PDB file of C-alpha atoms in Angstrom:
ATOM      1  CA  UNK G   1      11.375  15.352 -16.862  1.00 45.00           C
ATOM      2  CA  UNK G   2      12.148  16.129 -13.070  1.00 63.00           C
ATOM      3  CA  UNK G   3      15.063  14.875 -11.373  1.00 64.00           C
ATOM      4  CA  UNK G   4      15.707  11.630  -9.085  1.00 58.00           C
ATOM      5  CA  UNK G   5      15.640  13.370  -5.408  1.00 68.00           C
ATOM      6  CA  UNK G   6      17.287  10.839  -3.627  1.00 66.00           C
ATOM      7  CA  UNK G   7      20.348  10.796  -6.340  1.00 65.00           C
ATOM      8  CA  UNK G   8      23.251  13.534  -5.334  1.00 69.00           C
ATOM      9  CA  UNK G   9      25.684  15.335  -7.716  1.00 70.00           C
ATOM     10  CA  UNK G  10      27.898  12.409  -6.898  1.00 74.00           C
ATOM     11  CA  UNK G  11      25.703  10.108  -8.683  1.00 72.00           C
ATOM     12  CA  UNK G  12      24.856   8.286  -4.771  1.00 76.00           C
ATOM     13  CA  UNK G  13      21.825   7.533  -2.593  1.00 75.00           C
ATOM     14  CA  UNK G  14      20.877  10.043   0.169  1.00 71.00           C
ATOM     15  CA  UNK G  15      18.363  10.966   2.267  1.00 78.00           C
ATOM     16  CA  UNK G  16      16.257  14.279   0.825  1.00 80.00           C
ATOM     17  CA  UNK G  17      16.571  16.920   3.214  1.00 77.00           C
ATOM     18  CA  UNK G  18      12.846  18.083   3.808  1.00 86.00           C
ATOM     19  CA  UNK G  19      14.000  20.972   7.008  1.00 83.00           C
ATOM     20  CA  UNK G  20      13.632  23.517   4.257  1.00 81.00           C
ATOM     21  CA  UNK G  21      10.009  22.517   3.014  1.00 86.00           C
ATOM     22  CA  UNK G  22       6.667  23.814   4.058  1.00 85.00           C
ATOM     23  CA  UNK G  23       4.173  21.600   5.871  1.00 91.00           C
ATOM     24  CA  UNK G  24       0.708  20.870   4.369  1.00 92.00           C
ATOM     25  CA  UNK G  25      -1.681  18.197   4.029  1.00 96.00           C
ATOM     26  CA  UNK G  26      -0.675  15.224   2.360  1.00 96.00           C
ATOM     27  CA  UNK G  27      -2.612  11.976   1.518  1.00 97.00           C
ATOM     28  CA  UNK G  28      -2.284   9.212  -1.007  1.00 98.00           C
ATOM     29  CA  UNK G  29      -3.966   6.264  -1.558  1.00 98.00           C
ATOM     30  CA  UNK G  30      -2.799   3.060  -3.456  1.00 98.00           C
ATOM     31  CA  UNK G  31      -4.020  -0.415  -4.369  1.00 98.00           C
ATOM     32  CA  UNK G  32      -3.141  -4.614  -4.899  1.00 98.00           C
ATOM     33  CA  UNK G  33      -5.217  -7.036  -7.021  1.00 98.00           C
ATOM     34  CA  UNK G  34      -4.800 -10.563  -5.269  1.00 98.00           C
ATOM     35  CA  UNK G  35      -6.230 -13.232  -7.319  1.00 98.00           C
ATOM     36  CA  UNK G  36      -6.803 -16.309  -6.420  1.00 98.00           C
ATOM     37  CA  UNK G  37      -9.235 -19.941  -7.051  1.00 98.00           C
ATOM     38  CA  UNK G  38     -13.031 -19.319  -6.721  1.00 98.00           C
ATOM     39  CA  UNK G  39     -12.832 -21.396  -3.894  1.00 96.00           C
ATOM     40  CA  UNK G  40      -9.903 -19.583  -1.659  1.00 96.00           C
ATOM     41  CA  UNK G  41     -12.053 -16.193  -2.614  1.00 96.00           C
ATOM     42  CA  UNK G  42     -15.187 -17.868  -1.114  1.00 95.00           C
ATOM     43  CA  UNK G  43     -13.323 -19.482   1.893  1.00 94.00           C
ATOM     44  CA  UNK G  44     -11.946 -16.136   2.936  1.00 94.00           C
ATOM     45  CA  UNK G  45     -15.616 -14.298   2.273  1.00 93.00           C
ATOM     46  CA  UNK G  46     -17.344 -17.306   4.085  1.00 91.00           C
ATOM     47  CA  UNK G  47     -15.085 -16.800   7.181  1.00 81.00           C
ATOM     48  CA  UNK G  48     -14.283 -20.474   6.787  1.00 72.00           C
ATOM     49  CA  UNK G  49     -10.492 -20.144   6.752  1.00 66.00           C
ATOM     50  CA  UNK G  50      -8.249 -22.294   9.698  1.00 69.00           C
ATOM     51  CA  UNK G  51      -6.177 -19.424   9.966  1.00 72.00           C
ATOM     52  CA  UNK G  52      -9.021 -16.739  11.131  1.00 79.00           C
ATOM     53  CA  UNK G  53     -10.660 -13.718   9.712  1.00 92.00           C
ATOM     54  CA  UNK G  54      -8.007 -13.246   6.855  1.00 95.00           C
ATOM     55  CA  UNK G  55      -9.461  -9.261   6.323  1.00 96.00           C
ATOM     56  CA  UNK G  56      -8.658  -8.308   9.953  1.00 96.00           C
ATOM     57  CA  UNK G  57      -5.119  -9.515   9.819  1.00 96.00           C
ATOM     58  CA  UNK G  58      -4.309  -8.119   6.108  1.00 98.00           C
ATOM     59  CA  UNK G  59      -5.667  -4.565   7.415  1.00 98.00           C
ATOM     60  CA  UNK G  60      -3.419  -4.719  10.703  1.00 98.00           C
ATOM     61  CA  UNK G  61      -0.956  -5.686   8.924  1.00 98.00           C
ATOM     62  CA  UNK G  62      -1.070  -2.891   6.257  1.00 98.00           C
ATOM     63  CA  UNK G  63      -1.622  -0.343   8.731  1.00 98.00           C
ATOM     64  CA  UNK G  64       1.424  -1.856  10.788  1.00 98.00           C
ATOM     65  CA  UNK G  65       3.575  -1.646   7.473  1.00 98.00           C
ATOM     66  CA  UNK G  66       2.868   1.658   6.636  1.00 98.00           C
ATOM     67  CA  UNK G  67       3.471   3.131  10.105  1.00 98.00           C
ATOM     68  CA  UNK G  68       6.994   1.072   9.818  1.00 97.00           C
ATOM     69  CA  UNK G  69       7.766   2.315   5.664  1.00 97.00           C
ATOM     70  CA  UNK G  70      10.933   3.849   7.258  1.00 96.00           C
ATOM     71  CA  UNK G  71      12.180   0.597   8.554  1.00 96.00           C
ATOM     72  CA  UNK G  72      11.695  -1.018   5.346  1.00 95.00           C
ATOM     73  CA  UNK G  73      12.374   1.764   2.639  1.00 93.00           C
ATOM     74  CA  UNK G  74      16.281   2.741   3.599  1.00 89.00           C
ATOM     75  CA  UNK G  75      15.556   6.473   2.413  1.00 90.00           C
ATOM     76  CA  UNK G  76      12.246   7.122   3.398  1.00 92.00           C
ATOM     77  CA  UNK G  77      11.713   9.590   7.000  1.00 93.00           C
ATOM     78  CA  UNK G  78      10.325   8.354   9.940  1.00 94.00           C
ATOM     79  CA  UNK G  79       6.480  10.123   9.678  1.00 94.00           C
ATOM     80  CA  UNK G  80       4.073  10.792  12.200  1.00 95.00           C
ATOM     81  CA  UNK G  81       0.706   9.305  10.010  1.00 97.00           C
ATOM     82  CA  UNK G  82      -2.746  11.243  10.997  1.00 97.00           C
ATOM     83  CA  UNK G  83      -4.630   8.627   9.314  1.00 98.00           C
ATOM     84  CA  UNK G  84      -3.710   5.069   7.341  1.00 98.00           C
ATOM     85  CA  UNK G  85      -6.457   3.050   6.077  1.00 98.00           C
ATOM     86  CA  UNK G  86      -6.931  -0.305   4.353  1.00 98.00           C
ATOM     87  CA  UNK G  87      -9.735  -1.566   2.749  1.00 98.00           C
ATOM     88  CA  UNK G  88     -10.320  -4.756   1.351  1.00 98.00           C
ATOM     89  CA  UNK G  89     -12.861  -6.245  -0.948  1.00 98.00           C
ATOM     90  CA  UNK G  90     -13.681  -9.505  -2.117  1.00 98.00           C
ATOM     91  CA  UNK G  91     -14.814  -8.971  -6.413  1.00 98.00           C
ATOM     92  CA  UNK G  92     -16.168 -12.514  -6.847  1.00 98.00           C
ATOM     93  CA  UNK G  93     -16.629 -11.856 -10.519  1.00 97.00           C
ATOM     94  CA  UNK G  94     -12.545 -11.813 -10.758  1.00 97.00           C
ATOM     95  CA  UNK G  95     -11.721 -14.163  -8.289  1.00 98.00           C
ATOM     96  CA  UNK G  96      -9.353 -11.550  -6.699  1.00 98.00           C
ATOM     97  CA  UNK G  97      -9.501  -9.079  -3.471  1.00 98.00           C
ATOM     98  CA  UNK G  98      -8.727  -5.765  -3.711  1.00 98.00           C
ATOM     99  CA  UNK G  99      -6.726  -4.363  -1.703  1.00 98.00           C
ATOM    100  CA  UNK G 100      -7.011  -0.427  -1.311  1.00 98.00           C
ATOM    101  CA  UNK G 101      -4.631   2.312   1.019  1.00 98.00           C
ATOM    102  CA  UNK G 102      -5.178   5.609   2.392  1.00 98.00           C
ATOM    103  CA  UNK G 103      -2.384   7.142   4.560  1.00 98.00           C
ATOM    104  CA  UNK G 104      -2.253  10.762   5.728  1.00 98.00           C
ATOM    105  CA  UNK G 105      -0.707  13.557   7.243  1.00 97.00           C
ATOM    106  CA  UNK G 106       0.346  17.564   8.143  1.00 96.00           C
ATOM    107  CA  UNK G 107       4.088  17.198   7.062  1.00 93.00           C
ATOM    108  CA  UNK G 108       6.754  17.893   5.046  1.00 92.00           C
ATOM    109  CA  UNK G 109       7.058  14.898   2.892  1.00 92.00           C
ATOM    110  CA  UNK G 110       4.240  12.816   1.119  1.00 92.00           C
ATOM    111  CA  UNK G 111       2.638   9.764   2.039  1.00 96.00           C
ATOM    112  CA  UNK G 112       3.433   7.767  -1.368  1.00 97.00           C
ATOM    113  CA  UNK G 113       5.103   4.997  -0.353  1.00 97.00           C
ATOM    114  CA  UNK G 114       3.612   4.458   2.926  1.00 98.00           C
ATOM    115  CA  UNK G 115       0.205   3.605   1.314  1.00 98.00           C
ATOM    116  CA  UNK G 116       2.094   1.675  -1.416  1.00 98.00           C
ATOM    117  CA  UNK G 117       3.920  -0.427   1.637  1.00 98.00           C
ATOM    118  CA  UNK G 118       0.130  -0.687   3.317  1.00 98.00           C
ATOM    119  CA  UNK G 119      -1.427  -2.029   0.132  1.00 98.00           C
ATOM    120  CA  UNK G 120       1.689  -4.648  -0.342  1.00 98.00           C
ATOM    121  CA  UNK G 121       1.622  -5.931   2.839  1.00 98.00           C
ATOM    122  CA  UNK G 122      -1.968  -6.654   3.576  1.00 98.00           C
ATOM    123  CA  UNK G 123      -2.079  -8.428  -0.113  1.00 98.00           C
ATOM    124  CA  UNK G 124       0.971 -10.314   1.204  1.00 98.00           C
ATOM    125  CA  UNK G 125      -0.647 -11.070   4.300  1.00 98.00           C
ATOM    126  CA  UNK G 126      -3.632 -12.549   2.435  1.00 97.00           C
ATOM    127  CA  UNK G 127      -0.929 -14.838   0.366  1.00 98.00           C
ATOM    128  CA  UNK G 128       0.722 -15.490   3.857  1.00 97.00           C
ATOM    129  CA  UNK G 129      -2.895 -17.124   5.047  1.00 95.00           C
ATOM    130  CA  UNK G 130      -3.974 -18.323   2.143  1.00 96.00           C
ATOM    131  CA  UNK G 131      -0.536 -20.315   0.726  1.00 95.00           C
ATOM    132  CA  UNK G 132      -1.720 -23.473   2.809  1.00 93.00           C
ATOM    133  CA  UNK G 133      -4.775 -24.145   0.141  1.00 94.00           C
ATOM    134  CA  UNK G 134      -3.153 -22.094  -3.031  1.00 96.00           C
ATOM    135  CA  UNK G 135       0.316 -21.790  -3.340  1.00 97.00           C
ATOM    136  CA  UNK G 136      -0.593 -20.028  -6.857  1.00 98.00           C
ATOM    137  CA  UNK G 137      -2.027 -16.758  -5.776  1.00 98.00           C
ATOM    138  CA  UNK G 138      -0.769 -13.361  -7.678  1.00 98.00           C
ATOM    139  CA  UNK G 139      -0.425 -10.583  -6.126  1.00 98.00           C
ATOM    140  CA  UNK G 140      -0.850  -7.989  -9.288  1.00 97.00           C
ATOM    141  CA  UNK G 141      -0.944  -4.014 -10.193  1.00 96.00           C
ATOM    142  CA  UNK G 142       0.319  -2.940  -7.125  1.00 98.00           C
ATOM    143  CA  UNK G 143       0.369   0.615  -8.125  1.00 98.00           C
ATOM    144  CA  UNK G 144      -0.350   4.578  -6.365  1.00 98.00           C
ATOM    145  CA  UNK G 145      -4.239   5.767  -7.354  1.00 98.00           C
ATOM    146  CA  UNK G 146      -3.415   9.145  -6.232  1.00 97.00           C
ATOM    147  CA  UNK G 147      -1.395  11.811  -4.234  1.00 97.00           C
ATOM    148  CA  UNK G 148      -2.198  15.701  -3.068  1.00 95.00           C
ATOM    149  CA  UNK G 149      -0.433  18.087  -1.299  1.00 92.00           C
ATOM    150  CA  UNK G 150       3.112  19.418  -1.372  1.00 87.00           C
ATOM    151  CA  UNK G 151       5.016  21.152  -4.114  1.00 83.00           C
ATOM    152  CA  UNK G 152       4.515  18.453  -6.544  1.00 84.00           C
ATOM    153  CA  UNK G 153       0.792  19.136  -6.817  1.00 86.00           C
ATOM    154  CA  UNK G 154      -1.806  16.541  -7.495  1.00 93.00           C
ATOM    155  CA  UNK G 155      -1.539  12.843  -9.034  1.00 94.00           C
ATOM    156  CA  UNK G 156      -4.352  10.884 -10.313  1.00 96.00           C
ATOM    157  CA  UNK G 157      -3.698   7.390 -12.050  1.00 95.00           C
ATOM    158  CA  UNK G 158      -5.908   6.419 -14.858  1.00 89.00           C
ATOM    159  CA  UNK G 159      -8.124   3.997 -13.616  1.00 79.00           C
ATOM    160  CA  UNK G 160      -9.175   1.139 -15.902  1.00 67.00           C
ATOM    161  CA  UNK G 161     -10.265  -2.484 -14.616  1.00 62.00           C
TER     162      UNK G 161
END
């Protein structure tokens, strides 16, 4: 099993010194399953909502979030993202939105937690919107899909819905 990275000898937090790493493509993309009542899902498709277009502010605010994941994460670096992306689809058949993160870059640390931030905070954002007409809503399986580049190699979760 590999080590915690952000544990010293000393048993404390730090920051992981990345100076001595090589840079290379990174990207990793992450999801949130917000369910809901039939009739939020269909108030949010239909555009219907008091509030606005509930999509446009969850992806602004994911995108947002993950180009702030150092503000919010105390040991995560400040990163230049190439690329963050957030996608959201209503799945009427659930009653839920999915809620899906790409983030990229040429660096020297990954992009994990900066799509895992984007995916939280958009689904949050859609709670945020939606908590005047269902204060019940779950945000659920927040989770990474998958990772590439550095020396860690490749992750893929196991997808099963």
């Amino acid at each position: 099993m590999n080590q915690l990275t952000h544990i010293n000898a000393a048993g404390e937090a730090h920051m992981v010194d990345v100076s001595g790493k090589n840079e290379s493509v990174r990207e990793a993309q992450a999801e949130a399953l917000v369910l809901m009542a039939p009739a939020t899902l269909q108030m949010i498709m239909d555009g219907s909502h008091h509030k606005g277009d509930v999509f446009a502010t969850a992806r602004i605010a994911g995108i947002q979030a993950a180009k702030r994941t150092w503000e919010l994460i105390p040991l995560c670096h400040p990163l230049m993202l190439s690329k963050v992306e957030v996608t959201l689809e209503a799945e009427p058949t659930h009653n839920r939105v999915r809620v899906s993160s790409r983030c990229r870059l040429t660096g020297k640390t990954g992009v994990e937690m900066e799509a895992l931030t984007a995916a939280s905070v958009a689904a949050l954002t859609i709670y945020d919107m939606c908590k005047a007409v269902q204060k019940d809503i779950v945000i659920d399986q927040l989770r990474l899909l998958s990772k590439s580049g550095g020396k860690s190699g490749d992750f893929q979760a196991v997808t099963h819905d």
